[in-house]
Amino acid sequence: MSTPGQARFAGKAGQGLRLAPFRGLRYVPERVGSLAAVTSPPYDVVVRPDGLRHLETADPHNIVRLILPQAATASDRHRQAAETLLRWQEENVLAPDPEPALYVYEQRGDGILQRGLIGALRLTPREEGAVLPHEDVMPHIVEDRAALMRDTGANLEPLLFSYRGTGGPEGAAGVIDRVIGREPLLSTTTEDGYAHRLWSVTDPEELRLIDEDLSRQRALIADGHHRWATYQRLRAEQPAPGPWDFGLVLLVDTARYPLRVRAIHRLLHRLPVADALAALGGAFRVRSLDGPLPQALDALAEAAGEPGNAFVLAGDGRFHLIDRPDPALLARVVPADRPDAWRGLDATVLHAVLLEHLWHVPDDPEHIGYIHETAAAVQQAERHGGTAVLMHPVCEDVVRELAEQGVTMPRKSTSFGPKPATGLVLRSLALD
C-alpha cells in the first residue's frame, strides 16, 4: 500500500523526477554507542575484510551487518540480514519517524560542502529519460542486491543522483536554504572527518515547491547503478502500484554543490606485472617511475592531460606509466559504432584494448576486482602478485554528455562523491 505522498506523485508519469516522502527508519541514539559508530560507507566501498571487521566491531548495531551480512551462503546472508533488521526494530534500535517526510542531508569535510534531498524516487523506464545511467552493470551483483532487498523488504542505503538546477535560490534550493536554519534531526561526525546533518521536510507547501521544481529535472546516476537496476528488477516482480515503484535516493543539485569525480581502479588478480608489461609489445609507451605513489599519480595526471590514454601499473614494488597507445591498434580494436568521446575514454581503451585484446583477462570477479582507494589497490596487488591498473578520473561533463546521448560507459568507470553515509536513514517498504 502506497503512502499519500507516493499516490500523489505516481499519477504524474512522464514529468521528470518524482521524489516522494516516506517514513524514515532511523537509529534511536540512546540505543547505540553513537550515530557515527553505526554508519558505514556504501556496500561496494567496503571491499577489504579488515574494513568490514572494523565496522562490525565499531558497534554491534553497525549498518554493515545489514548491507554486508556474513554467512556461509548467499541465502543465509540475506535471511540473516532480514532477521537482524526485524530484531533491531523490535528492540527499538531502529524506529520509524512519525510521518512521511523528505530529508535534507548535509555533508561537510575535506573542503567539500554538499547538500541534497533524500526521498523515495519514482522508478521510470529508461526511454522516459528522467534518470540517466552512464555505466553498464554486472548481473551477479544485481542478483545479490535484489535478493537482499527482497528478503529485507527495505532500501538500506540511498543512491547518489545529481541534477542541474538553475543555481538560484528558488524551488528545492530555496527549501533547503530555509530548512538548514532549523534544528537538525541528527548531527554526527564520522571517523573520516566528515560532518553529517539531517533534517525532515513535512510542510505541504515546501513539499509542493520541491515537487514542482523536480518535475522539470532529470537526474544522472552518480553512484548506484547496480542498486538502480535492482530497484527496476524488483519493481517488475511486484504488482503495481505499490511501494516497489519507488527507490531510496539522495538528489544533489550540482549547479550549487558540484560532486567530486574519482577513478575506480582495477585489480587483476591473476596477471603479474611482468606478464602485463611483456604482453604490451609496442602497443603503448612504457616508462618506469621512481618515487612513492603520490609522485606516480602526479605523472599519471600529467600524461592524462595529453592526447591519448594513460595508466599506471603497480604490484611489483614499482610503478610503470603506460601511455600513447598505437593509433592503428585503437582504430582496429575499439568498437567504431559509438561517439568519439566514448571511444577515447580510458575505461573503453582499458577494457577493449588491454584487458580483452592484449591481456586476455576475462571480465569476471575471479580475474578483476574494482577498488576505489588507490593505496589499497597497490597493496593488494603487491600482496597477491597481481597487477593494479591505476586510472585517472573522467570529468562530469563528459559523463553527462554521453548519458544524455544514451551511451553507457564501461562498468565502474567513475566514482562520484562524497557518497552518502549508510545508516542515517533507511526506507522500510512495510511502512509505505
CSV table of C-alpha atoms in Angstrom, one decimal:
chain,number,residue,atom,x,y,z
A,1,MET,CA,0.0,0.0,0.0
A,2,SER,CA,1.5,3.4,-1.0
A,3,THR,CA,1.7,6.4,1.2
A,4,PRO,CA,-0.5,9.5,0.3
A,5,GLY,CA,2.7,11.2,-0.9
A,6,GLN,CA,3.5,8.4,-3.3
A,7,ALA,CA,0.0,8.1,-4.6
A,8,ARG,CA,0.0,11.8,-5.4
A,9,PHE,CA,3.3,11.7,-7.2
A,10,ALA,CA,2.6,8.4,-9.0
A,11,GLY,CA,-0.2,10.0,-11.1
A,12,LYS,CA,2.2,12.3,-12.9
A,13,ALA,CA,4.2,9.8,-15.1
A,14,GLY,CA,6.5,11.2,-17.7
A,15,GLN,CA,7.0,14.6,-16.0
A,16,GLY,CA,10.6,14.5,-14.8
A,17,LEU,CA,11.6,13.5,-11.3
A,18,ARG,CA,9.1,12.5,-8.6
A,19,LEU,CA,10.6,12.4,-5.1
A,20,ALA,CA,8.0,11.0,-2.6
A,21,PRO,CA,8.1,11.5,1.2
A,22,PHE,CA,8.5,8.3,3.2
A,23,ARG,CA,8.6,7.4,6.9
A,24,GLY,CA,12.4,7.2,7.5
A,25,LEU,CA,13.6,4.3,9.6
A,26,ARG,CA,16.4,5.7,11.8
A,27,TYR,CA,18.7,4.6,14.7
A,28,VAL,CA,17.5,5.6,18.2
A,29,PRO,CA,20.5,7.4,19.6
A,30,GLU,CA,20.0,6.1,23.1
A,31,ARG,CA,20.2,2.5,21.9
A,32,VAL,CA,23.5,2.7,20.2
A,33,GLY,CA,27.0,3.8,21.2
A,34,SER,CA,27.0,6.7,18.7
A,35,LEU,CA,25.5,7.5,15.4
A,36,ALA,CA,28.9,7.7,13.9
A,37,ALA,CA,29.7,4.2,15.1
A,38,VAL,CA,26.7,2.6,13.4
A,39,THR,CA,27.3,4.2,9.9
A,40,SER,CA,29.2,2.7,7.0
A,41,PRO,CA,30.3,3.7,3.5
A,42,PRO,CA,28.2,2.2,0.7
A,43,TYR,CA,28.4,-1.6,0.4
A,44,ASP,CA,30.7,-1.5,-2.6
A,45,VAL,CA,33.2,0.7,-1.0
A,46,VAL,CA,33.7,-1.7,1.9
A,47,VAL,CA,35.9,-4.0,-0.1
A,48,ARG,CA,38.5,-5.2,2.3
A,49,PRO,CA,38.0,-7.8,5.0
A,50,ASP,CA,39.8,-5.6,7.5
A,51,GLY,CA,37.5,-2.7,6.7
A,52,LEU,CA,34.5,-5.0,7.2
A,53,ARG,CA,35.8,-6.3,10.6
A,54,HIS,CA,36.5,-2.7,11.7
A,55,LEU,CA,32.9,-1.7,11.1
A,56,GLU,CA,31.5,-4.8,12.7
A,57,THR,CA,33.4,-4.2,15.8
A,58,ALA,CA,32.7,-0.4,15.9
A,59,ASP,CA,29.3,-1.1,17.3
A,60,PRO,CA,27.2,-4.3,17.5
A,61,HIS,CA,24.5,-2.5,15.6
A,62,ASN,CA,26.6,-1.1,12.7
A,63,ILE,CA,24.6,-1.0,9.5
A,64,VAL,CA,27.3,-3.2,7.7
A,65,ARG,CA,25.5,-6.1,9.4
A,66,LEU,CA,22.6,-5.4,7.1
A,67,ILE,CA,24.3,-4.3,3.9
A,68,LEU,CA,27.1,-6.9,4.0
A,69,PRO,CA,25.9,-9.7,6.3
A,70,GLN,CA,28.3,-12.6,6.8
A,71,ALA,CA,27.2,-16.2,6.5
A,72,ALA,CA,28.2,-19.4,4.6
A,73,THR,CA,25.8,-19.0,1.7
A,74,ALA,CA,24.1,-16.1,-0.1
A,75,SER,CA,20.6,-17.2,1.0
A,76,ASP,CA,21.9,-17.4,4.6
A,77,ARG,CA,23.4,-14.0,4.4
A,78,HIS,CA,20.1,-12.4,3.1
A,79,ARG,CA,18.0,-14.2,5.6
A,80,GLN,CA,20.3,-13.2,8.4
A,81,ALA,CA,20.0,-9.5,7.3
A,82,ALA,CA,16.2,-9.7,7.3
A,83,GLU,CA,16.2,-11.3,10.8
A,84,THR,CA,18.6,-8.6,12.1
A,85,LEU,CA,16.6,-5.8,10.6
A,86,LEU,CA,13.4,-7.1,12.2
A,87,ARG,CA,15.1,-7.7,15.6
A,88,TRP,CA,16.5,-4.2,15.7
A,89,GLN,CA,13.1,-2.8,15.1
A,90,GLU,CA,11.6,-5.0,17.8
A,91,GLU,CA,14.3,-3.9,20.2
A,92,ASN,CA,13.8,-0.2,19.3
A,93,VAL,CA,17.3,0.1,18.0
A,94,LEU,CA,15.7,1.3,14.7
A,95,ALA,CA,12.4,3.3,14.8
A,96,PRO,CA,10.3,4.9,12.1
A,97,ASP,CA,9.7,8.6,12.0
A,98,PRO,CA,6.1,9.6,12.9
A,99,GLU,CA,5.1,10.9,9.4
A,100,PRO,CA,6.3,10.7,5.8
A,101,ALA,CA,9.0,13.3,5.0
A,102,LEU,CA,11.7,14.2,2.6
A,103,TYR,CA,15.1,14.7,4.2
A,104,VAL,CA,17.6,17.4,3.7
A,105,TYR,CA,21.1,15.9,4.1
A,106,GLU,CA,24.3,17.8,4.5
A,107,GLN,CA,27.9,16.5,4.4
A,108,ARG,CA,30.9,18.8,5.2
A,109,GLY,CA,34.5,17.8,5.1
A,110,ASP,CA,37.8,17.7,3.1
A,111,GLY,CA,37.0,21.1,1.6
A,112,ILE,CA,33.5,20.0,0.4
A,113,LEU,CA,30.0,21.1,1.3
A,114,GLN,CA,27.3,19.0,-0.1
A,115,ARG,CA,23.5,19.3,0.4
A,116,GLY,CA,20.7,17.4,-1.1
A,117,LEU,CA,17.3,15.7,-0.7
A,118,ILE,CA,16.7,12.1,0.4
A,119,GLY,CA,13.4,10.6,-0.7
A,120,ALA,CA,11.7,7.8,-2.5
A,121,LEU,CA,12.2,8.4,-6.2
A,122,ARG,CA,9.6,7.1,-8.7
A,123,LEU,CA,11.1,4.5,-10.9
A,124,THR,CA,10.9,5.2,-14.6
A,125,PRO,CA,11.7,3.3,-17.7
A,126,ARG,CA,15.0,4.3,-19.4
A,127,GLU,CA,13.2,5.5,-22.5
A,128,GLU,CA,11.4,8.1,-20.4
A,129,GLY,CA,14.7,9.9,-19.9
A,130,ALA,CA,14.1,11.1,-16.3
A,131,VAL,CA,17.0,9.1,-15.0
A,132,LEU,CA,20.2,8.9,-17.0
A,133,PRO,CA,22.5,5.9,-16.3
A,134,HIS,CA,26.1,6.2,-17.6
A,135,GLU,CA,27.6,2.8,-16.7
A,136,ASP,CA,26.9,-0.9,-17.5
A,137,VAL,CA,26.2,-3.3,-14.6
A,138,MET,CA,27.3,-6.8,-13.7
A,139,PRO,CA,24.3,-9.2,-13.5
A,140,HIS,CA,25.7,-11.2,-10.5
A,141,ILE,CA,25.8,-8.0,-8.3
A,142,VAL,CA,22.2,-7.1,-9.3
A,143,GLU,CA,21.1,-10.6,-8.4
A,144,ASP,CA,22.8,-10.4,-5.0
A,145,ARG,CA,21.4,-6.9,-4.2
A,146,ALA,CA,17.9,-7.9,-5.4
A,147,ALA,CA,17.9,-11.0,-3.1
A,148,LEU,CA,19.0,-8.8,-0.1
A,149,MET,CA,16.3,-6.1,-0.8
A,150,ARG,CA,13.6,-8.8,-1.4
A,151,ASP,CA,14.3,-10.6,1.9
A,152,THR,CA,14.7,-7.4,4.0
A,153,GLY,CA,11.8,-5.6,2.3
A,154,ALA,CA,13.9,-2.4,2.6
A,155,ASN,CA,16.1,0.1,0.8
A,156,LEU,CA,19.0,0.1,3.2
A,157,GLU,CA,21.1,2.9,1.6
A,158,PRO,CA,20.4,5.9,-0.6
A,159,LEU,CA,21.8,6.0,-4.2
A,160,LEU,CA,23.6,9.2,-5.2
A,161,PHE,CA,21.9,11.1,-8.1
A,162,SER,CA,22.8,14.5,-9.5
A,163,TYR,CA,20.8,17.1,-11.4
A,164,ARG,CA,21.4,20.6,-12.7
A,165,GLY,CA,19.2,23.2,-11.2
A,166,THR,CA,19.3,26.9,-12.0
A,167,GLY,CA,21.8,27.7,-9.4
A,168,GLY,CA,19.3,30.2,-7.9
A,169,PRO,CA,17.5,30.2,-4.5
A,170,GLU,CA,14.1,29.2,-5.8
A,171,GLY,CA,12.3,25.8,-5.7
A,172,ALA,CA,14.0,22.9,-4.0
A,173,ALA,CA,17.2,25.0,-3.4
A,174,GLY,CA,15.1,27.6,-1.6
A,175,VAL,CA,13.5,25.0,0.7
A,176,ILE,CA,16.9,23.6,1.5
A,177,ASP,CA,18.3,27.0,2.4
A,178,ARG,CA,15.4,27.6,4.8
A,179,VAL,CA,15.5,24.1,6.3
A,180,ILE,CA,19.2,24.2,7.3
A,181,GLY,CA,18.4,27.1,9.6
A,182,ARG,CA,16.3,24.8,11.8
A,183,GLU,CA,17.3,22.3,14.4
A,184,PRO,CA,18.5,19.0,12.7
A,185,LEU,CA,17.1,15.6,13.4
A,186,LEU,CA,20.7,14.4,13.9
A,187,SER,CA,24.2,15.6,13.7
A,188,THR,CA,27.3,13.4,13.8
A,189,THR,CA,30.9,13.3,12.6
A,190,THR,CA,32.3,10.0,11.2
A,191,GLU,CA,35.8,8.8,11.5
A,192,ASP,CA,36.8,10.1,8.1
A,193,GLY,CA,36.3,13.6,9.4
A,194,TYR,CA,33.0,14.3,7.5
A,195,ALA,CA,30.2,16.0,9.5
A,196,HIS,CA,26.7,14.9,8.7
A,197,ARG,CA,23.4,16.6,9.4
A,198,LEU,CA,19.8,15.6,8.6
A,199,TRP,CA,16.5,17.5,8.7
A,200,SER,CA,13.0,16.4,7.8
A,201,VAL,CA,10.6,18.3,5.4
A,202,THR,CA,6.9,17.7,6.1
A,203,ASP,CA,5.4,21.1,5.4
A,204,PRO,CA,2.9,20.7,2.5
A,205,GLU,CA,3.9,23.9,0.8
A,206,GLU,CA,7.6,23.1,1.0
A,207,LEU,CA,6.9,19.6,-0.4
A,208,ARG,CA,4.9,21.3,-3.2
A,209,LEU,CA,7.8,23.6,-4.1
A,210,ILE,CA,10.2,20.7,-4.2
A,211,ASP,CA,7.8,18.6,-6.3
A,212,GLU,CA,7.2,21.4,-8.8
A,213,ASP,CA,10.9,22.1,-9.2
A,214,LEU,CA,12.0,18.4,-9.6
A,215,SER,CA,9.2,17.7,-12.1
A,216,ARG,CA,11.3,19.8,-14.6
A,217,GLN,CA,14.5,18.0,-13.9
A,218,ARG,CA,16.2,14.8,-14.9
A,219,ALA,CA,19.0,13.1,-12.9
A,220,LEU,CA,22.3,11.4,-13.6
A,221,ILE,CA,23.1,8.3,-11.7
A,222,ALA,CA,26.2,9.4,-9.9
A,223,ASP,CA,26.6,6.3,-7.7
A,224,GLY,CA,24.4,3.3,-7.5
A,225,HIS,CA,23.9,1.8,-11.0
A,226,HIS,CA,23.6,-1.7,-9.6
A,227,ARG,CA,21.1,-0.8,-7.0
A,228,TRP,CA,19.1,1.2,-9.5
A,229,ALA,CA,19.0,-1.8,-11.8
A,230,THR,CA,17.9,-3.8,-8.7
A,231,TYR,CA,15.1,-1.4,-8.0
A,232,GLN,CA,13.9,-1.8,-11.6
A,233,ARG,CA,14.1,-5.6,-11.3
A,234,LEU,CA,12.1,-5.8,-8.1
A,235,ARG,CA,9.6,-3.3,-9.4
A,236,ALA,CA,8.9,-5.6,-12.4
A,237,GLU,CA,8.4,-8.5,-10.0
A,238,GLN,CA,5.8,-6.8,-7.9
A,239,PRO,CA,2.2,-5.8,-8.6
A,240,ALA,CA,1.7,-2.1,-9.3
A,241,PRO,CA,1.0,0.4,-7.9
A,242,GLY,CA,2.9,-0.1,-4.7
A,243,PRO,CA,6.0,0.7,-2.6
A,244,TRP,CA,8.3,-1.1,-5.0
A,245,ASP,CA,7.5,1.6,-7.6
A,246,PHE,CA,9.9,3.8,-5.7
A,247,GLY,CA,13.6,3.6,-4.6
A,248,LEU,CA,15.6,5.5,-2.0
A,249,VAL,CA,17.9,8.1,-3.4
A,250,LEU,CA,19.9,11.3,-2.5
A,251,LEU,CA,19.4,14.0,-5.1
A,252,VAL,CA,22.1,16.7,-5.3
A,253,ASP,CA,21.9,19.9,-7.3
A,254,THR,CA,25.4,20.1,-8.8
A,255,ALA,CA,24.8,23.6,-10.0
A,256,ARG,CA,25.1,24.5,-6.3
A,257,TYR,CA,27.1,21.6,-4.9
A,258,PRO,CA,29.4,20.1,-7.5
A,259,LEU,CA,30.3,16.5,-6.9
A,260,ARG,CA,33.9,15.2,-6.8
A,261,VAL,CA,34.7,12.6,-9.5
A,262,ARG,CA,37.4,10.0,-8.8
A,263,ALA,CA,38.5,6.9,-10.7
A,264,ILE,CA,37.9,3.3,-9.8
A,265,HIS,CA,41.0,1.2,-10.2
A,266,ARG,CA,41.3,-2.4,-11.4
A,267,LEU,CA,43.0,-5.2,-9.6
A,268,LEU,CA,44.0,-8.1,-11.9
A,269,HIS,CA,44.2,-11.0,-9.6
A,270,ARG,CA,46.0,-13.5,-11.9
A,271,LEU,CA,48.2,-11.3,-14.0
A,272,PRO,CA,51.6,-10.4,-12.7
A,273,VAL,CA,53.1,-7.0,-13.6
A,274,ALA,CA,55.9,-8.6,-15.6
A,275,ASP,CA,53.5,-10.6,-17.8
A,276,ALA,CA,51.3,-7.5,-18.3
A,277,LEU,CA,54.3,-5.4,-19.4
A,278,ALA,CA,55.6,-8.2,-21.7
A,279,ALA,CA,52.2,-8.5,-23.4
A,280,LEU,CA,52.1,-4.9,-24.4
A,281,GLY,CA,54.7,-5.3,-27.1
A,282,GLY,CA,54.9,-1.9,-28.8
A,283,ALA,CA,51.2,-1.1,-28.3
A,284,PHE,CA,52.0,1.5,-25.6
A,285,ARG,CA,54.9,3.6,-24.5
A,286,VAL,CA,56.2,2.3,-21.2
A,287,ARG,CA,58.1,4.3,-18.6
A,288,SER,CA,59.2,3.1,-15.1
A,289,LEU,CA,58.6,5.7,-12.4
A,290,ASP,CA,60.8,6.4,-9.4
A,291,GLY,CA,59.4,7.6,-6.1
A,292,PRO,CA,56.3,7.0,-4.0
A,293,LEU,CA,52.7,6.6,-5.0
A,294,PRO,CA,51.8,10.3,-4.9
A,295,GLN,CA,54.6,11.0,-7.4
A,296,ALA,CA,53.3,8.2,-9.7
A,297,LEU,CA,49.8,9.7,-9.6
A,298,ASP,CA,51.2,13.1,-10.5
A,299,ALA,CA,52.9,11.6,-13.5
A,300,LEU,CA,49.6,9.9,-14.5
A,301,ALA,CA,47.7,13.2,-14.2
A,302,GLU,CA,50.3,14.9,-16.4
A,303,ALA,CA,50.1,12.2,-19.0
A,304,ALA,CA,46.3,12.2,-18.9
A,305,GLY,CA,46.4,15.9,-19.9
A,306,GLU,CA,47.9,14.9,-23.2
A,307,PRO,CA,46.1,13.4,-26.2
A,308,GLY,CA,45.7,9.7,-25.8
A,309,ASN,CA,45.2,7.4,-22.9
A,310,ALA,CA,47.4,6.7,-19.8
A,311,PHE,CA,47.5,4.2,-17.0
A,312,VAL,CA,49.9,3.3,-14.1
A,313,LEU,CA,50.6,-0.4,-13.5
A,314,ALA,CA,51.7,-1.4,-10.0
A,315,GLY,CA,52.2,-4.6,-8.0
A,316,ASP,CA,55.9,-5.4,-8.3
A,317,GLY,CA,57.2,-2.8,-5.9
A,318,ARG,CA,57.5,-0.2,-8.7
A,319,PHE,CA,55.2,2.0,-10.8
A,320,HIS,CA,55.0,1.8,-14.6
A,321,LEU,CA,53.4,4.5,-16.7
A,322,ILE,CA,51.9,3.3,-20.0
A,323,ASP,CA,50.6,5.9,-22.4
A,324,ARG,CA,50.4,6.9,-26.1
A,325,PRO,CA,48.7,3.8,-27.4
A,326,ASP,CA,49.2,2.9,-31.0
A,327,PRO,CA,46.5,4.7,-33.1
A,328,ALA,CA,46.3,1.9,-35.6
A,329,LEU,CA,45.6,-0.6,-32.8
A,330,LEU,CA,42.9,1.7,-31.4
A,331,ALA,CA,41.2,2.0,-34.7
A,332,ARG,CA,41.2,-1.7,-35.2
A,333,VAL,CA,40.1,-2.9,-31.7
A,334,VAL,CA,37.9,-0.2,-30.2
A,335,PRO,CA,34.3,-0.5,-31.4
A,336,ALA,CA,33.5,2.1,-34.0
A,337,ASP,CA,29.7,2.3,-33.5
A,338,ARG,CA,30.0,4.8,-30.6
A,339,PRO,CA,30.7,8.5,-30.3
A,340,ASP,CA,34.3,9.7,-30.3
A,341,ALA,CA,34.0,10.8,-26.7
A,342,TRP,CA,33.2,7.2,-25.7
A,343,ARG,CA,35.9,5.7,-27.9
A,344,GLY,CA,38.5,7.9,-26.3
A,345,LEU,CA,37.7,7.0,-22.7
A,346,ASP,CA,40.4,5.5,-20.7
A,347,ALA,CA,38.0,2.8,-19.4
A,348,THR,CA,37.0,2.0,-23.0
A,349,VAL,CA,40.6,1.6,-24.1
A,350,LEU,CA,41.4,-0.4,-20.9
A,351,HIS,CA,38.6,-2.9,-21.4
A,352,ALA,CA,38.7,-3.2,-25.2
A,353,VAL,CA,42.5,-3.0,-25.9
A,354,LEU,CA,44.3,-4.0,-22.7
A,355,LEU,CA,42.0,-6.5,-20.9
A,356,GLU,CA,40.4,-8.1,-23.9
A,357,HIS,CA,42.9,-7.8,-26.8
A,358,LEU,CA,46.4,-7.8,-25.2
A,359,TRP,CA,46.0,-9.4,-21.8
A,360,HIS,CA,43.0,-11.7,-22.4
A,361,VAL,CA,41.7,-11.2,-18.9
A,362,PRO,CA,38.0,-12.3,-18.5
A,363,ASP,CA,35.7,-9.7,-17.1
A,364,ASP,CA,34.6,-11.6,-14.0
A,365,PRO,CA,35.2,-11.4,-10.3
A,366,GLU,CA,37.7,-14.1,-10.3
A,367,HIS,CA,40.0,-12.1,-12.5
A,368,ILE,CA,39.2,-8.4,-11.9
A,369,GLY,CA,38.5,-6.5,-8.7
A,370,TYR,CA,37.3,-2.9,-8.6
A,371,ILE,CA,38.8,-0.8,-5.9
A,372,HIS,CA,38.2,2.8,-5.0
A,373,GLU,CA,41.2,3.5,-2.9
A,374,THR,CA,44.5,3.9,-4.8
A,375,ALA,CA,46.8,2.7,-2.0
A,376,ALA,CA,44.5,-0.3,-1.3
A,377,ALA,CA,44.7,-1.4,-4.9
A,378,VAL,CA,48.5,-1.2,-4.9
A,379,GLN,CA,48.8,-3.0,-1.6
A,380,GLN,CA,46.6,-5.9,-2.7
A,381,ALA,CA,48.4,-6.3,-6.0
A,382,GLU,CA,51.8,-6.4,-4.2
A,383,ARG,CA,50.5,-8.8,-1.6
A,384,HIS,CA,49.0,-11.3,-4.0
A,385,GLY,CA,51.3,-11.0,-7.0
A,386,GLY,CA,48.7,-9.3,-9.3
A,387,THR,CA,48.6,-6.1,-11.2
A,388,ALA,CA,46.9,-2.9,-10.1
A,389,VAL,CA,45.8,-0.7,-13.0
A,390,LEU,CA,45.5,2.9,-11.7
A,391,MET,CA,43.1,5.1,-13.6
A,392,HIS,CA,42.7,8.9,-14.0
A,393,PRO,CA,39.2,10.2,-13.4
A,394,VAL,CA,36.9,11.4,-16.2
A,395,CYS,CA,35.2,14.8,-15.8
A,396,GLU,CA,31.5,15.0,-15.0
A,397,ASP,CA,30.6,16.9,-18.2
A,398,VAL,CA,31.8,14.0,-20.4
A,399,VAL,CA,29.8,11.6,-18.3
A,400,ARG,CA,26.6,13.7,-18.6
A,401,GLU,CA,27.1,14.3,-22.3
A,402,LEU,CA,27.4,10.6,-23.0
A,403,ALA,CA,24.5,9.8,-20.7
A,404,GLU,CA,22.2,12.3,-22.5
A,405,GLN,CA,23.1,10.5,-25.7
A,406,GLY,CA,22.0,7.2,-24.2
A,407,VAL,CA,25.6,5.9,-24.3
A,408,THR,CA,26.8,3.9,-21.3
A,409,MET,CA,30.4,3.8,-20.2
A,410,PRO,CA,32.2,0.6,-19.2
A,411,ARG,CA,31.2,-0.5,-15.8
A,412,LYS,CA,32.9,1.1,-12.8
A,413,SER,CA,34.2,4.0,-14.9
A,414,THR,CA,33.7,6.7,-12.3
A,415,SER,CA,33.3,7.2,-8.5
A,416,PHE,CA,31.3,10.3,-7.7
A,417,GLY,CA,31.3,11.7,-4.2
A,418,PRO,CA,31.2,12.4,-1.4
A,419,LYS,CA,28.9,9.4,-1.1
A,420,PRO,CA,26.1,9.5,1.5
A,421,ALA,CA,26.8,7.7,4.7
A,422,THR,CA,24.9,4.5,5.0
A,423,GLY,CA,22.8,4.1,8.2
A,424,LEU,CA,21.5,7.6,8.8
A,425,VAL,CA,18.1,6.9,7.3
A,426,LEU,CA,16.6,3.7,5.9
A,427,ARG,CA,13.4,3.0,4.0
A,428,SER,CA,11.3,0.0,5.1
A,429,LEU,CA,8.7,-0.8,2.4
A,430,ALA,CA,6.5,-2.3,5.1
A,431,LEU,CA,5.9,1.3,6.4
A,432,ASP,CA,4.6,2.6,3.0
